[in-house]
Coordinates of C-alpha atoms and ligand atoms in Angstrom, one line a residue:
M300 CA 32.7 29.9 16.3
V301 CA 31.0 28.5 13.2
D302 CA 28.9 30.9 11.2
T303 CA 25.6 29.0 10.9
R304 CA 24.5 31.3 8.2
D305 CA 27.3 30.3 5.9
P306 CA 26.3 27.2 4.0
R307 CA 29.9 26.4 3.4
A308 CA 30.7 26.3 7.1
T309 CA 31.8 22.9 8.2
Q310 CA 30.0 21.6 11.3
A311 CA 31.4 19.5 14.0
G312 CA 30.5 15.8 13.9
P313 CA 32.1 12.4 13.8
A314 CA 34.5 11.6 11.0
G315 CA 32.4 10.9 7.8
A316 CA 29.6 13.2 9.0
P317 CA 27.7 14.6 6.1
S318 CA 29.0 17.8 4.5
L319 CA 27.8 20.1 1.8
D320 CA 30.0 18.1 -0.7
W321 CA 28.2 15.0 0.5
V322 CA 24.9 16.6 -0.4
A323 CA 26.2 17.5 -3.8
D324 CA 27.7 14.0 -4.5
E325 CA 26.2 11.3 -2.3
L326 CA 22.7 12.2 -1.1
A327 CA 20.9 8.8 -1.6
V328 CA 17.9 10.1 -3.4
E329 CA 16.0 7.4 -5.2
I330 CA 13.7 8.0 -8.2
P331 CA 10.5 5.9 -8.7
S332 CA 10.0 4.5 -12.1
W333 CA 6.2 5.3 -11.7
G334 CA 6.9 9.0 -11.3
F335 CA 7.2 9.3 -15.1
V336 CA 4.1 7.5 -16.3
N337 CA 0.5 8.8 -16.9
T338 CA -1.4 9.0 -13.6
G339 CA -4.4 10.8 -12.4
T340 CA -7.1 10.8 -9.8
R341 CA -10.0 8.4 -9.8
F342 CA -11.8 11.0 -11.9
R343 CA -9.5 11.4 -14.8
V344 CA -6.0 10.7 -16.2
F345 CA -4.6 13.5 -18.3
P346 CA -2.1 11.9 -20.6
Q347 CA 1.1 13.7 -21.4
A348 CA 3.3 13.5 -24.5
G349 CA 6.6 11.7 -24.4
V350 CA 5.9 9.5 -21.4
P351 CA 7.8 6.2 -21.2
R352 CA 6.2 3.2 -22.8
D353 CA 8.2 0.5 -20.9
A354 CA 10.6 0.0 -18.0
F355 CA 13.6 0.8 -20.1
E356 CA 12.2 4.2 -21.0
K357 CA 11.4 4.8 -17.4
V358 CA 14.9 4.0 -16.4
E359 CA 16.1 6.4 -19.2
D360 CA 14.0 9.2 -17.6
A361 CA 15.4 8.5 -14.1
A362 CA 18.9 8.6 -15.6
T363 CA 18.1 12.0 -17.1
V364 CA 17.3 13.3 -13.6
A365 CA 20.6 11.9 -12.3
R366 CA 22.5 13.4 -15.3
Y367 CA 21.1 16.9 -14.5
T368 CA 21.4 16.8 -10.7
G369 CA 24.5 14.6 -10.1
V370 CA 22.7 12.6 -7.4
A371 CA 19.6 10.4 -7.5
R372 CA 21.6 7.5 -8.9
T373 CA 19.1 4.7 -8.1
V374 CA 15.7 4.0 -9.7
A375 CA 13.0 2.1 -7.9
L376 CA 10.9 -0.5 -9.8
H377 CA 7.3 -1.5 -9.2
I378 CA 6.5 -5.1 -10.1
P379 CA 4.5 -6.0 -12.2
W380 CA 4.4 -2.5 -13.7
D381 CA 8.1 -2.8 -14.6
K382 CA 8.1 -6.5 -15.6
V383 CA 10.7 -7.3 -18.2
D384 CA 12.0 -10.6 -19.6
D385 CA 15.6 -9.7 -18.8
Y386 CA 16.2 -8.0 -15.5
A387 CA 19.9 -8.3 -15.7
G388 CA 19.6 -6.5 -19.1
L389 CA 17.5 -3.8 -17.4
A390 CA 20.1 -3.4 -14.7
A391 CA 22.9 -3.2 -17.3
Y392 CA 20.9 -0.6 -19.3
A393 CA 20.7 1.5 -16.1
R394 CA 24.4 1.1 -15.4
E395 CA 25.3 2.3 -18.9
R396 CA 23.4 5.4 -18.0
G397 CA 25.2 5.9 -14.7
I398 CA 22.5 4.7 -12.3
S399 CA 21.5 1.4 -10.7
I400 CA 18.3 -0.4 -9.7
G401 CA 17.1 0.6 -6.2
G402 CA 14.1 -0.7 -4.3
I403 CA 11.8 -3.3 -5.8
N404 CA 8.3 -2.4 -4.9
S405 CA 5.6 -5.0 -4.7
N406 CA 2.2 -4.6 -6.1
T407 CA -0.5 -6.8 -4.6
F408 CA -3.4 -4.4 -5.1
Q409 CA -4.4 -4.5 -8.7
D410 CA -5.8 -8.0 -9.1
E411 CA -9.4 -9.2 -8.8
D412 CA -8.3 -11.6 -6.1
Y413 CA -7.1 -8.8 -3.9
K414 CA -10.6 -7.3 -3.3
L415 CA -10.5 -8.3 0.4
G416 CA -6.7 -7.9 0.8
S417 CA -3.5 -9.7 -0.1
L418 CA -1.2 -10.9 2.7
C419 CA -4.0 -10.4 5.2
H420 CA -6.7 -11.9 3.1
P421 CA -9.0 -14.4 5.0
S422 CA -8.4 -17.0 2.3
A423 CA -5.1 -18.9 2.4
A424 CA -5.1 -19.3 -1.4
V425 CA -5.1 -15.5 -2.0
R426 CA -2.4 -15.1 0.7
R427 CA -0.3 -17.7 -1.1
K428 CA -0.7 -15.8 -4.4
A429 CA 0.4 -12.5 -2.7
I430 CA 3.3 -14.2 -0.9
E431 CA 4.5 -15.6 -4.3
A432 CA 4.2 -12.1 -5.9
I433 CA 6.4 -10.5 -3.3
I434 CA 8.9 -13.4 -3.4
E435 CA 9.1 -12.7 -7.1
C436 CA 10.2 -9.2 -6.1
C437 CA 13.0 -10.8 -4.0
E438 CA 14.0 -12.6 -7.2
V439 CA 14.0 -9.4 -9.2
A440 CA 16.1 -7.8 -6.5
R441 CA 18.6 -10.6 -6.8
Q442 CA 18.8 -10.3 -10.6
T443 CA 19.0 -6.5 -10.7
G444 CA 21.5 -6.3 -7.8
S445 CA 19.0 -4.3 -5.7
G446 CA 19.4 -4.2 -2.0
T447 CA 15.8 -3.5 -1.0
V448 CA 12.4 -5.0 -1.4
K449 CA 9.6 -2.6 -0.4
V450 CA 6.2 -3.8 0.7
W451 CA 3.2 -1.5 0.7
L452 CA -0.1 -3.3 1.1
A453 CA -3.6 -2.0 0.1
D454 CA -5.0 -4.4 2.7
G455 CA -7.6 -3.3 5.1
T456 CA -11.4 -3.3 5.7
N457 CA -14.2 -0.9 5.0
Y458 CA -16.6 -1.7 7.8
P459 CA -16.4 -2.6 11.5
G460 CA -16.9 -6.4 11.8
Q461 CA -15.8 -7.1 8.3
D462 CA -12.9 -9.1 9.4
D463 CA -10.9 -10.0 12.6
F464 CA -8.0 -7.6 13.3
R465 CA -5.9 -10.1 15.1
A466 CA -6.4 -12.8 12.5
R467 CA -5.4 -10.4 9.8
R468 CA -2.3 -9.3 11.7
R469 CA -1.3 -13.0 12.3
H470 CA -1.6 -13.6 8.5
L471 CA 0.5 -10.5 7.9
I472 CA 3.3 -11.7 10.2
D473 CA 3.2 -15.3 8.9
S474 CA 3.2 -14.1 5.2
L475 CA 6.0 -11.7 5.6
T476 CA 8.0 -14.3 7.5
E477 CA 8.1 -16.3 4.3
V478 CA 8.9 -13.3 2.2
Y479 CA 11.7 -12.3 4.6
A480 CA 13.3 -15.7 4.2
A481 CA 13.4 -15.2 0.4
L482 CA 15.3 -11.9 0.5
P483 CA 18.7 -11.9 -1.1
A484 CA 21.3 -12.4 1.7
D485 CA 22.3 -8.8 2.0
A486 CA 19.0 -7.2 1.1
R487 CA 16.6 -5.6 3.5
M488 CA 12.8 -5.4 3.5
V489 CA 11.1 -2.1 4.2
L490 CA 7.4 -2.1 5.3
E491 CA 5.4 0.9 4.5
Y492 CA 2.4 2.0 6.5
K493 CA -0.6 4.1 5.4
L494 CA -3.4 5.5 7.5
F495 CA -6.2 4.9 5.1
E496 CA -6.9 4.2 1.4
P497 CA -7.9 2.2 -0.4
A498 CA -9.6 0.8 2.7
F499 CA -11.5 3.4 4.6
Y500 CA -12.2 1.8 8.0
E501 CA -8.8 0.3 8.9
T502 CA -5.6 -0.5 7.0
D503 CA -3.6 -3.5 8.1
V504 CA -0.3 -1.6 8.4
Q505 CA -1.8 1.6 9.6
D506 CA 1.1 3.5 11.3
W507 CA 4.7 3.3 12.3
G508 CA 3.9 1.2 15.4
G509 CA 2.1 -1.3 13.3
S510 CA 5.0 -1.5 10.9
L511 CA 7.7 -1.6 13.5
T512 CA 6.2 -4.4 15.6
V513 CA 5.8 -6.5 12.5
C514 CA 9.4 -5.8 11.5
Q515 CA 10.5 -6.9 15.0
H516 CA 8.9 -10.3 14.4
L517 CA 10.8 -10.7 11.1
G518 CA 14.4 -9.9 11.9
E519 CA 17.0 -7.2 11.8
R520 CA 16.8 -6.6 8.0
A521 CA 13.2 -5.6 8.2
Q522 CA 12.7 -1.9 8.6
V523 CA 10.0 0.7 8.4
C524 CA 9.4 2.9 5.4
V525 CA 8.0 6.4 6.3
D526 CA 5.8 7.8 3.5
T527 CA 5.4 11.4 4.5
G528 CA 1.9 11.6 2.9
H529 CA 0.6 8.7 4.9
H530 CA -0.1 10.4 8.2
A531 CA -3.0 12.1 9.7
L532 CA -2.9 15.9 9.5
G533 CA -0.7 17.3 12.3
V534 CA 1.2 14.1 13.2
N535 CA 4.7 14.8 14.3
I536 CA 6.6 12.9 11.6
E537 CA 10.0 14.0 12.7
Q538 CA 9.5 12.5 16.2
I539 CA 8.5 9.2 14.5
V540 CA 11.8 9.5 12.5
A541 CA 13.8 10.0 15.7
I542 CA 12.2 6.9 17.4
L543 CA 12.8 4.7 14.4
L544 CA 16.4 5.9 14.1
Q545 CA 17.0 5.1 17.7
E546 CA 15.5 1.6 17.2
G547 CA 17.7 1.0 14.1
R548 CA 14.5 0.5 12.1
L549 CA 14.2 3.5 9.8
G550 CA 14.9 2.0 6.4
A551 CA 13.5 4.4 3.8
F552 CA 11.4 7.4 3.1
D553 CA 8.7 7.8 0.5
L554 CA 8.9 11.5 0.1
N555 CA 6.1 13.7 -1.1
D556 CA 3.9 16.4 0.4
K557 CA 0.2 16.8 1.0
K558 CA -2.4 19.3 2.0
Y559 CA -5.2 17.0 2.9
G560 CA -5.0 13.3 2.2
D561 CA -2.4 11.2 0.5
D562 CA -2.1 13.8 -2.2
D563 CA 1.4 12.8 -3.5
L564 CA 2.3 16.4 -4.3
M565 CA 6.0 17.4 -4.8
V566 CA 8.1 17.0 -1.7
G567 CA 8.5 20.3 0.3
S568 CA 5.8 22.1 -1.8
I569 CA 3.3 22.5 1.0
D570 CA 5.2 22.3 4.2
P571 CA 8.9 22.8 3.6
Y572 CA 9.6 23.3 7.3
Q573 CA 8.3 19.8 8.0
L574 CA 10.8 18.4 5.6
F575 CA 13.5 20.4 7.2
R576 CA 12.6 19.1 10.7
I577 CA 12.7 15.6 9.4
F578 CA 16.1 16.1 7.9
H579 CA 17.3 17.8 11.1
E580 CA 16.6 14.5 12.8
I581 CA 18.5 12.6 10.2
V582 CA 21.5 14.9 10.3
S583 CA 21.6 14.9 14.1
A584 CA 21.6 11.1 14.1
M585 CA 24.4 11.1 11.5
R586 CA 26.5 13.3 13.8
D587 CA 25.8 11.4 17.0
E588 CA 29.0 9.9 18.2
H589 CA 27.3 8.2 21.2
D590 CA 24.4 6.4 19.4
R591 CA 26.0 4.1 16.9
V592 CA 22.7 2.5 16.0
A593 CA 21.0 5.8 15.2
R594 CA 24.1 6.9 13.3
T595 CA 24.5 3.9 11.1
T596 CA 20.8 3.7 10.5
A597 CA 20.7 7.3 9.3
E598 CA 23.6 6.7 7.0
Q599 CA 21.8 3.9 5.2
V600 CA 18.4 5.5 4.8
I601 CA 17.1 5.7 1.3
F602 CA 15.3 8.9 0.3
M603 CA 12.9 7.8 -2.3
I604 CA 10.6 10.3 -4.0
D605 CA 7.1 8.9 -4.1
Q606 CA 5.1 11.5 -6.1
C607 CA 2.3 11.4 -8.5
H608 CA 2.7 13.9 -11.3
N609 CA -0.9 14.2 -12.5
I610 CA -0.9 17.7 -14.1
E611 CA 2.8 18.8 -13.9
P612 CA 5.5 17.8 -16.4
K613 CA 7.2 14.7 -14.9
I614 CA 10.9 15.0 -15.4
P615 CA 11.1 18.7 -14.4
A616 CA 9.0 17.9 -11.3
M617 CA 11.4 15.2 -10.4
I618 CA 14.5 17.4 -11.0
L619 CA 12.9 20.2 -8.8
S620 CA 12.2 17.6 -6.1
V621 CA 15.8 16.4 -6.0
M622 CA 16.9 20.0 -5.7
T623 CA 14.5 20.6 -2.9
L624 CA 15.9 17.6 -1.1
Q625 CA 19.4 18.8 -1.5
E626 CA 18.6 22.3 -0.4
T627 CA 16.7 21.1 2.7
F628 CA 19.4 18.7 3.6
A629 CA 22.0 21.5 3.2
K630 CA 19.9 23.7 5.5
A631 CA 19.7 20.9 8.1
L632 CA 23.6 20.8 8.1
L633 CA 23.7 24.4 9.2
V634 CA 22.3 23.7 12.6
D635 CA 25.3 23.9 15.0
P636 CA 25.1 20.7 17.1
A637 CA 27.2 22.0 20.0
A638 CA 25.3 25.3 20.2
L639 CA 22.0 23.3 20.1
R640 CA 23.1 21.0 22.8
E641 CA 24.2 23.9 24.9
A642 CA 20.9 25.7 24.4
Q643 CA 18.9 22.6 25.2
T644 CA 20.8 21.7 28.4
S645 CA 20.7 25.3 29.7
G646 CA 16.9 25.4 29.0
D647 CA 17.3 28.3 26.5
V648 CA 14.2 27.5 24.6
L649 CA 14.3 30.5 22.2
A650 CA 18.0 30.1 21.4
A651 CA 17.4 26.4 20.6
N652 CA 14.5 27.1 18.3
Q653 CA 16.3 30.0 16.7
L654 CA 19.2 27.7 15.7
L655 CA 16.7 25.7 13.7
Q656 CA 14.8 28.8 12.3
D657 CA 18.1 30.5 11.2
A658 CA 19.2 27.4 9.4
F659 CA 15.8 26.9 7.7
R660 CA 15.7 30.5 6.5
T661 CA 19.2 30.5 5.0
D662 CA 19.4 30.6 1.3
V663 CA 21.7 27.7 0.4
R664 CA 20.9 27.8 -3.3
P665 CA 24.0 29.8 -4.3
A666 CA 26.3 27.4 -2.4
L667 CA 24.7 24.4 -4.1
A668 CA 24.9 26.0 -7.5
D669 CA 28.5 26.7 -6.9
L670 CA 29.2 23.1 -6.0
R671 CA 27.4 21.8 -9.1
T672 CA 29.3 24.1 -11.4
K673 CA 32.5 22.8 -9.9
R674 CA 31.4 19.4 -10.9
A675 CA 30.6 20.4 -14.4
L676 CA 26.9 20.1 -13.7
P677 CA 24.4 22.9 -14.4
G678 CA 24.1 25.3 -11.5
D679 CA 20.3 25.2 -11.8
P680 CA 19.4 21.7 -13.1
Y681 CA 15.7 22.6 -13.5
R682 CA 16.2 25.6 -15.8
A683 CA 19.0 23.8 -17.6
Y684 CA 16.7 20.9 -18.4
L685 CA 13.9 23.2 -19.6
A686 CA 16.3 25.1 -21.9
S687 CA 17.9 21.9 -23.2
G688 CA 15.2 21.0 -25.7
E689 CA 15.4 17.4 -24.4
A690 CA 11.7 17.3 -23.6
A691 CA 10.7 18.1 -27.2
A692 CA 13.2 15.6 -28.6
R693 CA 11.8 12.9 -26.3
E694 CA 8.3 13.7 -27.4
R695 CA 9.3 13.3 -31.0
R696 CA 11.1 10.0 -30.3
R697 CA 8.4 8.4 -28.3
V698 CA 5.5 8.2 -30.7
G699 CA 3.4 5.2 -31.1
G700 CA 3.1 2.3 -28.7
V701 CA 1.2 2.5 -25.5
A702 CA 2.2 5.1 -22.9
A703 CA 2.8 3.5 -19.5
G704 CA 0.3 4.1 -16.8
W705 CA -0.9 2.5 -13.6
G706 CA -1.7 -0.9 -14.9
Ligands
LIG231 C1 0.8 3.8 -2.3 C2 2.1 3.9 -1.6 C3 3.2 3.1 -2.3 C4 3.2 3.3 -3.8 C5 1.8 3.2 -4.4 C6 1.8 3.4 -5.8 O1 -0.1 4.8 -1.8 O2 2.5 5.2 -1.4 O3 4.4 3.4 -1.9 O4 4.0 2.3 -4.3 O5 0.9 4.1 -3.7
LIG232 MN1 4.6 5.4 -0.8

């Protein structure tokens, strides 16, 4: 009998099923370049000292997170925020620091032309411009060796009657068909949905169903990106995750937390149990010997952190978030799949729920600290970073120039 309270216990599952060592070495956390820049609300940006001034310094910050945590070895770029003359050079710069370039995120929302949308815009000329912008992201993916192009659209309308839903969706499918054809051969596209904002009546990729059905029009390498902050309050995100895994269409997460709207707070900071329930679905798919589609899909999911550090120091916030992801994943590993199946089939509702509750309440931090120490990493990466003096050194180094922000 496996002791589910012992984080070091190995759980039954197919060969290659994730283990605690896997959490310490392999967990595919991706760091967003834009998590390090000055951001704010629509009311005020509070600038911080030492923030990156260009894409190279953003990559350097992401590499710092990887150096302290031992995971998080890819950094996502946002184009044009991270435009450089030499993408191969940027990728080499990342490699020298032990990380590589992850998802290339398109930005078709900061141009005058995009007032009424981008890929769904009523005008063919604006759609063309947006298509070309995302095709450029495919090219950046090619030059940086990235395997993912991520599309989030600010498209939507503010008032009933403003535009035709079906026409906009047809534009979306036609536009993305062109983008899909421009993907590097082995790359995938992930399509993110968002309930509202910046449009307040409807968004053109509103929910997982909207994203999934468009992906099905495009091809197998089109998958859904689930941004945890992009749902209405109370939506059962873990069930969405289960459905997308079963369909082979869960490509990536944008992880953050929220209390009200798309607040982009640190992952697990408001509802850590929700994050656990999501990871439980991932782990259970990874262990599923009978559902090859769900298993291989789960194995390839990218766990990107999509947070907006408006008032908190950015690198420490990112390190803490990576640790939260590792801890939550480790807890999800503690659920004994055989015992859970047994409780489910025998209708033992309380026992089934207890298996999840027990795992969630287990303190896995000592076990993870142990594994890190064995790998010559700091047992507590967050405190080690704070004590390192690196933040002050970075502030001294990064004087002058223009701090990067959203623009
Ligand atoms: C959006 C969405 C995208 C992110 C932008 C900055 O709300 O979450 O993933 O790229 O914000
Ligand atoms: Mn996002």
